[in-house]
């Protein structure tokens, strides 16, 4: 039997946002490996073995997936959103780089998904309509000093900024520090979007000026987007539209 690995993104939550390519790979897989809540999104069926694991064991999980594929299994490694965005694709390649030579002969594919940043932006309007950057606010895999430097430089460059993992239960103080840095760099009037559990029944969106933003407005199911100096709101009946125009005037630098 020829094994393979598909590192696949399940999208932000809604079934309708899973790509047909990922659905097809799930139908052909013999094993699904991933963080428990993501594996729980896969419907069990005969012939499919589910391997849920804790979220702190990415490299072990990646090595297990590679090993299963080397034994001839068809392994889908599940990520939420897109697997290349702060997720399992890079972990699989880290394990591959350090692993036995025969793993490099495996059929390995990365199947993209709709990342939370794009799902959140689409719900609010088009806050990422001009140049932007994405930053993971977790200091699990990098020091806080790197995060703070990137926040300051992104603010100076006037990027819109999309923040993943804004506030963990283990380190709730990090996001309060990030908000303080942003207020200092961007001022109190800059718009900030909190988009929680996008595309799920618990979805909730909130747009406030930075001066009114509180750390408690985010949790680990929240995507945070801070606008650039050009990001604005269009008021209308119901939810406002948050968007960033596509152009910057000549004299803006
Ligand atoms: C470990 S990262 C994984 C990102 C994922 N690979 C992606 O592309 O969306 C987890 C973070 O993604 C964000 N996130 C994931 N799904 C979300 C959703 N449905 N709504 C809002 N934010 C979400 C949250 O910031 C969460 O802390």
PDB file of C-alpha atoms and ligand atoms in Angstrom:
ATOM      1  CA  UNK A   1       0.000   0.000   0.000  1.00  0.00           C
ATOM      2  CA  UNK A   2       1.284   3.506  -0.830  1.00  0.00           C
ATOM      3  CA  UNK A   3       1.025   5.879   2.060  1.00  0.00           C
ATOM      4  CA  UNK A   4       0.718   9.645   1.969  1.00  0.00           C
ATOM      5  CA  UNK A   5       0.399  12.648   4.207  1.00  0.00           C
ATOM      6  CA  UNK A   6      -1.995  15.513   3.544  1.00  0.00           C
ATOM      7  CA  UNK A   7      -1.565  18.410   5.945  1.00  0.00           C
ATOM      8  CA  UNK A   8      -4.978  19.958   5.597  1.00  0.00           C
ATOM      9  CA  UNK A   9      -6.795  23.084   6.757  1.00  0.00           C
ATOM     10  CA  UNK A  10     -10.371  22.590   7.957  1.00  0.00           C
ATOM     11  CA  UNK A  11     -11.198  26.312   7.733  1.00  0.00           C
ATOM     12  CA  UNK A  12     -12.489  28.508  10.562  1.00  0.00           C
ATOM     13  CA  UNK A  13     -15.408  26.299  11.619  1.00  0.00           C
ATOM     14  CA  UNK A  14     -18.308  26.247   9.158  1.00  0.00           C
ATOM     15  CA  UNK A  15     -18.551  23.056   7.068  1.00  0.00           C
ATOM     16  CA  UNK A  16     -19.308  25.207   4.021  1.00  0.00           C
ATOM     17  CA  UNK A  17     -15.821  26.722   4.324  1.00  0.00           C
ATOM     18  CA  UNK A  18     -13.999  23.376   4.013  1.00  0.00           C
ATOM     19  CA  UNK A  19     -12.549  23.128   0.497  1.00  0.00           C
ATOM     20  CA  UNK A  20     -13.620  20.271  -1.807  1.00  0.00           C
ATOM     21  CA  UNK A  21      -9.949  19.203  -1.989  1.00  0.00           C
ATOM     22  CA  UNK A  22      -9.825  18.698   1.800  1.00  0.00           C
ATOM     23  CA  UNK A  23     -13.188  16.883   1.787  1.00  0.00           C
ATOM     24  CA  UNK A  24     -11.821  14.510  -0.852  1.00  0.00           C
ATOM     25  CA  UNK A  25      -8.626  13.842   1.141  1.00  0.00           C
ATOM     26  CA  UNK A  26     -10.717  13.137   4.269  1.00  0.00           C
ATOM     27  CA  UNK A  27     -12.762  10.615   2.288  1.00  0.00           C
ATOM     28  CA  UNK A  28      -9.585   8.791   1.196  1.00  0.00           C
ATOM     29  CA  UNK A  29      -7.677   8.938   4.515  1.00  0.00           C
ATOM     30  CA  UNK A  30      -7.150   5.962   6.812  1.00  0.00           C
ATOM     31  CA  UNK A  31      -5.933   8.110   9.736  1.00  0.00           C
ATOM     32  CA  UNK A  32      -6.561  11.627  11.014  1.00  0.00           C
ATOM     33  CA  UNK A  33      -3.933  13.098  13.315  1.00  0.00           C
ATOM     34  CA  UNK A  34      -4.300  16.446  15.108  1.00  0.00           C
ATOM     35  CA  UNK A  35      -5.153  18.558  18.121  1.00  0.00           C
ATOM     36  CA  UNK A  36      -8.255  17.100  19.828  1.00  0.00           C
ATOM     37  CA  UNK A  37     -10.818  19.838  18.957  1.00  0.00           C
ATOM     38  CA  UNK A  38      -9.776  19.752  15.279  1.00  0.00           C
ATOM     39  CA  UNK A  39      -9.933  15.966  15.023  1.00  0.00           C
ATOM     40  CA  UNK A  40     -13.386  16.184  16.673  1.00  0.00           C
ATOM     41  CA  UNK A  41     -14.580  18.092  13.592  1.00  0.00           C
ATOM     42  CA  UNK A  42     -14.020  14.987  11.429  1.00  0.00           C
ATOM     43  CA  UNK A  43     -17.010  12.630  11.170  1.00  0.00           C
ATOM     44  CA  UNK A  44     -16.023   9.106  12.285  1.00  0.00           C
ATOM     45  CA  UNK A  45     -16.519   6.291   9.770  1.00  0.00           C
ATOM     46  CA  UNK A  46     -15.502   2.653   9.332  1.00  0.00           C
ATOM     47  CA  UNK A  47     -11.862   2.311   8.318  1.00  0.00           C
ATOM     48  CA  UNK A  48     -10.865   5.728   9.655  1.00  0.00           C
ATOM     49  CA  UNK A  49      -8.687   5.880  12.784  1.00  0.00           C
ATOM     50  CA  UNK A  50      -8.762   9.181  14.691  1.00  0.00           C
ATOM     51  CA  UNK A  51      -5.648  10.189  16.678  1.00  0.00           C
ATOM     52  CA  UNK A  52      -6.484  13.256  18.806  1.00  0.00           C
ATOM     53  CA  UNK A  53      -3.646  14.752  20.855  1.00  0.00           C
ATOM     54  CA  UNK A  54      -2.810  17.647  23.161  1.00  0.00           C
ATOM     55  CA  UNK A  55      -1.965  21.036  21.596  1.00  0.00           C
ATOM     56  CA  UNK A  56       1.578  21.188  23.019  1.00  0.00           C
ATOM     57  CA  UNK A  57       2.913  18.130  21.187  1.00  0.00           C
ATOM     58  CA  UNK A  58       3.115  19.313  17.569  1.00  0.00           C
ATOM     59  CA  UNK A  59       6.491  17.722  16.791  1.00  0.00           C
ATOM     60  CA  UNK A  60       5.583  14.330  18.297  1.00  0.00           C
ATOM     61  CA  UNK A  61       2.284  14.452  16.410  1.00  0.00           C
ATOM     62  CA  UNK A  62       4.097  15.294  13.164  1.00  0.00           C
ATOM     63  CA  UNK A  63       6.576  12.446  13.672  1.00  0.00           C
ATOM     64  CA  UNK A  64       3.717  10.023  14.352  1.00  0.00           C
ATOM     65  CA  UNK A  65       1.984  11.098  11.144  1.00  0.00           C
ATOM     66  CA  UNK A  66       5.174  10.642   9.098  1.00  0.00           C
ATOM     67  CA  UNK A  67       5.719   7.248  10.654  1.00  0.00           C
ATOM     68  CA  UNK A  68       2.178   6.115   9.865  1.00  0.00           C
ATOM     69  CA  UNK A  69       2.555   7.247   6.249  1.00  0.00           C
ATOM     70  CA  UNK A  70       5.875   5.370   6.037  1.00  0.00           C
ATOM     71  CA  UNK A  71       3.943   2.248   7.082  1.00  0.00           C
ATOM     72  CA  UNK A  72       1.624   2.761   4.085  1.00  0.00           C
ATOM     73  CA  UNK A  73      -1.254   4.598   5.819  1.00  0.00           C
ATOM     74  CA  UNK A  74      -3.046   7.564   4.212  1.00  0.00           C
ATOM     75  CA  UNK A  75      -2.702  10.204   6.889  1.00  0.00           C
ATOM     76  CA  UNK A  76      -4.529  13.505   7.095  1.00  0.00           C
ATOM     77  CA  UNK A  77      -2.960  15.930   9.568  1.00  0.00           C
ATOM     78  CA  UNK A  78      -5.742  18.305  10.586  1.00  0.00           C
ATOM     79  CA  UNK A  79      -5.275  22.013  11.317  1.00  0.00           C
ATOM     80  CA  UNK A  80      -7.922  24.667  11.759  1.00  0.00           C
ATOM     81  CA  UNK A  81      -7.962  27.442   9.180  1.00  0.00           C
ATOM     82  CA  UNK A  82      -4.965  27.046   6.905  1.00  0.00           C
ATOM     83  CA  UNK A  83      -2.268  24.494   7.859  1.00  0.00           C
ATOM     84  CA  UNK A  84       0.547  26.825   6.829  1.00  0.00           C
ATOM     85  CA  UNK A  85      -0.546  29.637   9.168  1.00  0.00           C
ATOM     86  CA  UNK A  86       0.788  29.069  12.708  1.00  0.00           C
ATOM     87  CA  UNK A  87      -0.152  25.416  12.366  1.00  0.00           C
ATOM     88  CA  UNK A  88       0.907  21.887  11.482  1.00  0.00           C
ATOM     89  CA  UNK A  89       2.504  22.248   8.023  1.00  0.00           C
ATOM     90  CA  UNK A  90       5.690  23.832   9.390  1.00  0.00           C
ATOM     91  CA  UNK A  91       5.742  21.315  12.282  1.00  0.00           C
ATOM     92  CA  UNK A  92       5.607  18.408   9.799  1.00  0.00           C
ATOM     93  CA  UNK A  93       8.514  19.883   7.829  1.00  0.00           C
ATOM     94  CA  UNK A  94      10.538  20.484  11.019  1.00  0.00           C
ATOM     95  CA  UNK A  95      10.064  16.814  11.924  1.00  0.00           C
ATOM     96  CA  UNK A  96      10.908  15.788   8.348  1.00  0.00           C
ATOM     97  CA  UNK A  97      14.120  17.833   8.362  1.00  0.00           C
ATOM     98  CA  UNK A  98      15.336  16.152  11.561  1.00  0.00           C
ATOM     99  CA  UNK A  99      13.909  12.686  10.881  1.00  0.00           C
ATOM    100  CA  UNK A 100      15.110   9.531   9.112  1.00  0.00           C
ATOM    101  CA  UNK A 101      16.072   9.872   5.439  1.00  0.00           C
ATOM    102  CA  UNK A 102      13.282   7.550   4.197  1.00  0.00           C
ATOM    103  CA  UNK A 103      10.615  10.062   5.341  1.00  0.00           C
ATOM    104  CA  UNK A 104      11.814  12.398   2.551  1.00  0.00           C
ATOM    105  CA  UNK A 105      10.565   9.917  -0.051  1.00  0.00           C
ATOM    106  CA  UNK A 106       6.985  10.159   1.208  1.00  0.00           C
ATOM    107  CA  UNK A 107       4.160  11.732  -0.751  1.00  0.00           C
ATOM    108  CA  UNK A 108       3.502  14.879   1.310  1.00  0.00           C
ATOM    109  CA  UNK A 109       0.965  17.518   0.325  1.00  0.00           C
ATOM    110  CA  UNK A 110      -0.239  20.698   2.017  1.00  0.00           C
ATOM    111  CA  UNK A 111      -3.913  21.402   1.356  1.00  0.00           C
ATOM    112  CA  UNK A 112      -4.801  25.048   1.999  1.00  0.00           C
ATOM    113  CA  UNK A 113      -7.790  26.210   3.990  1.00  0.00           C
ATOM    114  CA  UNK A 114      -9.486  29.497   4.806  1.00  0.00           C
ATOM    115  CA  UNK A 115      -7.455  31.052   7.575  1.00  0.00           C
ATOM    116  CA  UNK A 116      -9.179  32.796  10.513  1.00  0.00           C
ATOM    117  CA  UNK A 117      -7.724  36.171   9.515  1.00  0.00           C
ATOM    118  CA  UNK A 118      -9.454  36.102   6.125  1.00  0.00           C
ATOM    119  CA  UNK A 119     -12.720  34.736   7.519  1.00  0.00           C
ATOM    120  CA  UNK A 120     -12.778  37.474  10.188  1.00  0.00           C
ATOM    121  CA  UNK A 121     -11.872  40.203   7.701  1.00  0.00           C
ATOM    122  CA  UNK A 122     -14.613  39.086   5.329  1.00  0.00           C
ATOM    123  CA  UNK A 123     -17.237  39.178   8.096  1.00  0.00           C
ATOM    124  CA  UNK A 124     -16.309  42.756   9.020  1.00  0.00           C
ATOM    125  CA  UNK A 125     -15.879  44.095   5.473  1.00  0.00           C
ATOM    126  CA  UNK A 126     -12.344  44.501   4.080  1.00  0.00           C
ATOM    127  CA  UNK A 127      -9.976  45.711   6.835  1.00  0.00           C
ATOM    128  CA  UNK A 128      -7.071  43.951   5.069  1.00  0.00           C
ATOM    129  CA  UNK A 129      -7.818  45.672   1.746  1.00  0.00           C
ATOM    130  CA  UNK A 130      -4.373  47.296   1.645  1.00  0.00           C
ATOM    131  CA  UNK A 131      -0.941  46.166   2.978  1.00  0.00           C
ATOM    132  CA  UNK A 132      -1.107  44.168   6.187  1.00  0.00           C
ATOM    133  CA  UNK A 133       0.841  41.725   8.332  1.00  0.00           C
ATOM    134  CA  UNK A 134      -0.079  38.755  10.516  1.00  0.00           C
ATOM    135  CA  UNK A 135       1.496  38.212  13.934  1.00  0.00           C
ATOM    136  CA  UNK A 136       1.073  35.347  16.375  1.00  0.00           C
ATOM    137  CA  UNK A 137       0.854  36.966  19.819  1.00  0.00           C
ATOM    138  CA  UNK A 138       1.681  33.757  21.668  1.00  0.00           C
ATOM    139  CA  UNK A 139       5.093  33.788  23.304  1.00  0.00           C
ATOM    140  CA  UNK A 140       5.212  29.972  23.435  1.00  0.00           C
ATOM    141  CA  UNK A 141       7.690  29.705  20.560  1.00  0.00           C
ATOM    142  CA  UNK A 142       9.359  33.135  20.596  1.00  0.00           C
ATOM    143  CA  UNK A 143      10.357  35.676  23.228  1.00  0.00           C
ATOM    144  CA  UNK A 144       8.045  38.572  24.112  1.00  0.00           C
ATOM    145  CA  UNK A 145      10.775  41.062  23.060  1.00  0.00           C
ATOM    146  CA  UNK A 146      10.435  39.842  19.442  1.00  0.00           C
ATOM    147  CA  UNK A 147       6.659  40.292  19.540  1.00  0.00           C
ATOM    148  CA  UNK A 148       6.974  43.816  20.915  1.00  0.00           C
ATOM    149  CA  UNK A 149       9.569  44.790  18.307  1.00  0.00           C
ATOM    150  CA  UNK A 150       7.371  43.481  15.478  1.00  0.00           C
ATOM    151  CA  UNK A 151       4.323  45.337  16.841  1.00  0.00           C
ATOM    152  CA  UNK A 152       6.228  48.619  16.993  1.00  0.00           C
ATOM    153  CA  UNK A 153       7.743  48.260  13.504  1.00  0.00           C
ATOM    154  CA  UNK A 154       4.437  47.167  11.933  1.00  0.00           C
ATOM    155  CA  UNK A 155       2.728  50.163  13.524  1.00  0.00           C
ATOM    156  CA  UNK A 156       5.497  52.456  12.267  1.00  0.00           C
ATOM    157  CA  UNK A 157       5.093  51.056   8.743  1.00  0.00           C
ATOM    158  CA  UNK A 158       1.333  51.706   9.047  1.00  0.00           C
ATOM    159  CA  UNK A 159       0.329  48.121   8.249  1.00  0.00           C
ATOM    160  CA  UNK A 160      -3.072  46.823   9.238  1.00  0.00           C
ATOM    161  CA  UNK A 161      -2.268  43.972  11.652  1.00  0.00           C
ATOM    162  CA  UNK A 162      -3.971  40.622  12.165  1.00  0.00           C
ATOM    163  CA  UNK A 163      -3.280  38.920  15.494  1.00  0.00           C
ATOM    164  CA  UNK A 164      -3.616  35.186  16.079  1.00  0.00           C
ATOM    165  CA  UNK A 165      -3.556  33.629  19.568  1.00  0.00           C
ATOM    166  CA  UNK A 166      -4.149  36.993  21.237  1.00  0.00           C
ATOM    167  CA  UNK A 167      -4.763  35.879  24.792  1.00  0.00           C
ATOM    168  CA  UNK A 168      -4.098  32.492  26.315  1.00  0.00           C
ATOM    169  CA  UNK A 169      -5.386  31.394  29.705  1.00  0.00           C
ATOM    170  CA  UNK A 170      -1.791  30.619  30.686  1.00  0.00           C
ATOM    171  CA  UNK A 171      -0.493  34.126  29.805  1.00  0.00           C
ATOM    172  CA  UNK A 172      -3.421  36.580  29.867  1.00  0.00           C
ATOM    173  CA  UNK A 173      -1.129  39.561  30.628  1.00  0.00           C
ATOM    174  CA  UNK A 174       0.559  39.416  27.181  1.00  0.00           C
ATOM    175  CA  UNK A 175      -2.389  40.893  25.305  1.00  0.00           C
ATOM    176  CA  UNK A 176      -2.769  43.791  27.760  1.00  0.00           C
ATOM    177  CA  UNK A 177       0.910  44.591  27.128  1.00  0.00           C
ATOM    178  CA  UNK A 178       0.345  44.384  23.348  1.00  0.00           C
ATOM    179  CA  UNK A 179      -2.594  46.813  23.583  1.00  0.00           C
ATOM    180  CA  UNK A 180      -0.447  49.259  25.557  1.00  0.00           C
ATOM    181  CA  UNK A 181       2.284  49.131  22.884  1.00  0.00           C
ATOM    182  CA  UNK A 182      -0.284  49.650  20.124  1.00  0.00           C
ATOM    183  CA  UNK A 183      -1.956  52.577  21.895  1.00  0.00           C
ATOM    184  CA  UNK A 184       1.402  54.244  22.288  1.00  0.00           C
ATOM    185  CA  UNK A 185       2.337  53.620  18.635  1.00  0.00           C
ATOM    186  CA  UNK A 186      -1.030  54.196  16.920  1.00  0.00           C
ATOM    187  CA  UNK A 187      -3.035  56.440  19.278  1.00  0.00           C
ATOM    188  CA  UNK A 188      -6.433  55.913  20.895  1.00  0.00           C
ATOM    189  CA  UNK A 189      -8.562  56.482  17.773  1.00  0.00           C
ATOM    190  CA  UNK A 190      -7.177  53.600  15.692  1.00  0.00           C
ATOM    191  CA  UNK A 191      -9.908  51.020  14.990  1.00  0.00           C
ATOM    192  CA  UNK A 192      -9.638  47.479  16.324  1.00  0.00           C
ATOM    193  CA  UNK A 193     -11.815  44.488  15.468  1.00  0.00           C
ATOM    194  CA  UNK A 194     -12.443  41.574  17.823  1.00  0.00           C
ATOM    195  CA  UNK A 195     -13.870  38.668  15.819  1.00  0.00           C
ATOM    196  CA  UNK A 196     -14.683  35.677  17.994  1.00  0.00           C
ATOM    197  CA  UNK A 197     -15.493  32.149  16.788  1.00  0.00           C
ATOM    198  CA  UNK A 198     -16.038  33.311  13.229  1.00  0.00           C
ATOM    199  CA  UNK A 199     -18.342  31.089  11.148  1.00  0.00           C
ATOM    200  CA  UNK A 200     -19.549  29.122  14.193  1.00  0.00           C
ATOM    201  CA  UNK A 201     -22.832  29.511  16.138  1.00  0.00           C
ATOM    202  CA  UNK A 202     -20.908  31.495  18.816  1.00  0.00           C
ATOM    203  CA  UNK A 203     -19.639  34.099  16.342  1.00  0.00           C
ATOM    204  CA  UNK A 204     -19.428  37.644  17.775  1.00  0.00           C
ATOM    205  CA  UNK A 205     -17.875  40.761  16.213  1.00  0.00           C
ATOM    206  CA  UNK A 206     -17.032  44.020  17.943  1.00  0.00           C
ATOM    207  CA  UNK A 207     -15.276  47.130  16.580  1.00  0.00           C
ATOM    208  CA  UNK A 208     -13.976  49.783  18.989  1.00  0.00           C
ATOM    209  CA  UNK A 209     -11.311  52.509  18.989  1.00  0.00           C
ATOM    210  CA  UNK A 210      -8.026  51.363  20.559  1.00  0.00           C
ATOM    211  CA  UNK A 211      -8.635  53.682  23.507  1.00  0.00           C
ATOM    212  CA  UNK A 212     -11.679  51.587  24.456  1.00  0.00           C
ATOM    213  CA  UNK A 213     -10.110  48.170  23.800  1.00  0.00           C
ATOM    214  CA  UNK A 214      -9.737  45.937  26.851  1.00  0.00           C
ATOM    215  CA  UNK A 215      -7.714  42.740  27.075  1.00  0.00           C
ATOM    216  CA  UNK A 216     -10.848  40.828  28.215  1.00  0.00           C
ATOM    217  CA  UNK A 217     -12.439  41.467  24.794  1.00  0.00           C
ATOM    218  CA  UNK A 218     -10.223  38.691  23.353  1.00  0.00           C
ATOM    219  CA  UNK A 219      -9.699  35.034  24.156  1.00  0.00           C
ATOM    220  CA  UNK A 220      -8.081  32.143  22.315  1.00  0.00           C
ATOM    221  CA  UNK A 221     -11.039  31.884  19.938  1.00  0.00           C
ATOM    222  CA  UNK A 222     -10.667  35.518  18.869  1.00  0.00           C
ATOM    223  CA  UNK A 223      -8.982  37.020  15.838  1.00  0.00           C
ATOM    224  CA  UNK A 224      -7.926  40.623  16.450  1.00  0.00           C
ATOM    225  CA  UNK A 225      -7.406  43.042  13.562  1.00  0.00           C
ATOM    226  CA  UNK A 226      -5.991  46.515  14.119  1.00  0.00           C
ATOM    227  CA  UNK A 227      -6.555  48.858  11.216  1.00  0.00           C
ATOM    228  CA  UNK A 228      -3.978  51.091   9.548  1.00  0.00           C
ATOM    229  CA  UNK A 229      -4.313  54.872   9.801  1.00  0.00           C
ATOM    230  CA  UNK A 230      -6.545  54.661   6.676  1.00  0.00           C
ATOM    231  CA  UNK A 231      -8.972  52.021   8.007  1.00  0.00           C
ATOM    232  CA  UNK A 232     -12.458  53.407   8.529  1.00  0.00           C
ATOM    233  CA  UNK A 233     -16.083  52.522   9.191  1.00  0.00           C
ATOM    234  CA  UNK A 234     -19.090  52.913   6.916  1.00  0.00           C
ATOM    235  CA  UNK A 235     -22.149  53.322   9.133  1.00  0.00           C
ATOM    236  CA  UNK A 236     -25.406  51.830   7.890  1.00  0.00           C
ATOM    237  CA  UNK A 237     -28.444  50.125   9.415  1.00  0.00           C
ATOM    238  CA  UNK A 238     -27.237  47.027  11.306  1.00  0.00           C
ATOM    239  CA  UNK A 239     -23.535  46.190  11.585  1.00  0.00           C
ATOM    240  CA  UNK A 240     -21.112  48.813  10.229  1.00  0.00           C
ATOM    241  CA  UNK A 241     -18.608  47.966   7.492  1.00  0.00           C
ATOM    242  CA  UNK A 242     -14.917  48.106   8.434  1.00  0.00           C
ATOM    243  CA  UNK A 243     -12.610  48.608   5.501  1.00  0.00           C
ATOM    244  CA  UNK A 244      -9.205  49.853   4.385  1.00  0.00           C
ATOM    245  CA  UNK A 245      -9.099  51.602   1.003  1.00  0.00           C
ATOM    246  CA  UNK A 246      -6.776  50.101  -1.610  1.00  0.00           C
ATOM    247  CA  UNK A 247      -4.697  53.248  -2.087  1.00  0.00           C
ATOM    248  CA  UNK A 248      -2.390  55.489  -0.076  1.00  0.00           C
ATOM    249  CA  UNK A 249      -1.934  59.120  -1.183  1.00  0.00           C
ATOM    250  CA  UNK A 250       1.464  60.198  -2.600  1.00  0.00           C
ATOM    251  CA  UNK A 251       2.317  62.370   0.418  1.00  0.00           C
ATOM    252  CA  UNK A 252       1.478  59.692   3.072  1.00  0.00           C
ATOM    253  CA  UNK A 253       5.000  58.449   3.801  1.00  0.00           C
TER     254      UNK A 253
HETATM  255  C1  LIG B   1      -2.946  28.150  16.577  1.00  0.00           C
HETATM  256  S1  LIG B   1      -3.745  29.418  15.654  1.00  0.00           S
HETATM  257  C2  LIG B   1      -4.214  28.484  14.259  1.00  0.00           C
HETATM  258  C3  LIG B   1      -4.570  29.333  13.087  1.00  0.00           C
HETATM  259  C4  LIG B   1      -5.130  28.528  11.939  1.00  0.00           C
HETATM  260  N1  LIG B   1      -4.125  27.674  11.350  1.00  0.00           N
HETATM  261  C5  LIG B   1      -5.722  29.435  10.857  1.00  0.00           C
HETATM  262  O1  LIG B   1      -5.159  29.481   9.748  1.00  0.00           O
HETATM  263  O2  LIG B   1      -6.742  30.074  11.123  1.00  0.00           O
HETATM  264  C6  LIG B   1      -5.259  29.570  16.555  1.00  0.00           C
HETATM  265  C7  LIG B   1      -5.780  31.006  16.538  1.00  0.00           C
HETATM  266  O3  LIG B   1      -6.490  31.240  15.323  1.00  0.00           O
HETATM  267  C8  LIG B   1      -7.568  32.131  15.550  1.00  0.00           C
HETATM  268  N2  LIG B   1      -8.812  31.456  15.147  1.00  0.00           N
HETATM  269  C9  LIG B   1      -8.930  30.193  14.704  1.00  0.00           C
HETATM  270  N3  LIG B   1     -10.222  29.942  14.345  1.00  0.00           N
HETATM  271  C10 LIG B   1     -10.905  31.084  14.577  1.00  0.00           C
HETATM  272  C11 LIG B   1     -12.265  31.466  14.407  1.00  0.00           C
HETATM  273  N4  LIG B   1     -13.167  30.616  13.910  1.00  0.00           N
HETATM  274  N5  LIG B   1     -12.619  32.725  14.734  1.00  0.00           N
HETATM  275  C12 LIG B   1     -11.705  33.602  15.223  1.00  0.00           C
HETATM  276  N6  LIG B   1     -10.408  33.304  15.402  1.00  0.00           N
HETATM  277  C13 LIG B   1     -10.014  32.057  15.091  1.00  0.00           C
HETATM  278  C14 LIG B   1      -7.545  32.508  17.035  1.00  0.00           C
HETATM  279  O4  LIG B   1      -6.775  33.694  17.168  1.00  0.00           O
HETATM  280  C15 LIG B   1      -6.803  31.330  17.623  1.00  0.00           C
HETATM  281  O5  LIG B   1      -6.170  31.683  18.843  1.00  0.00           O
END
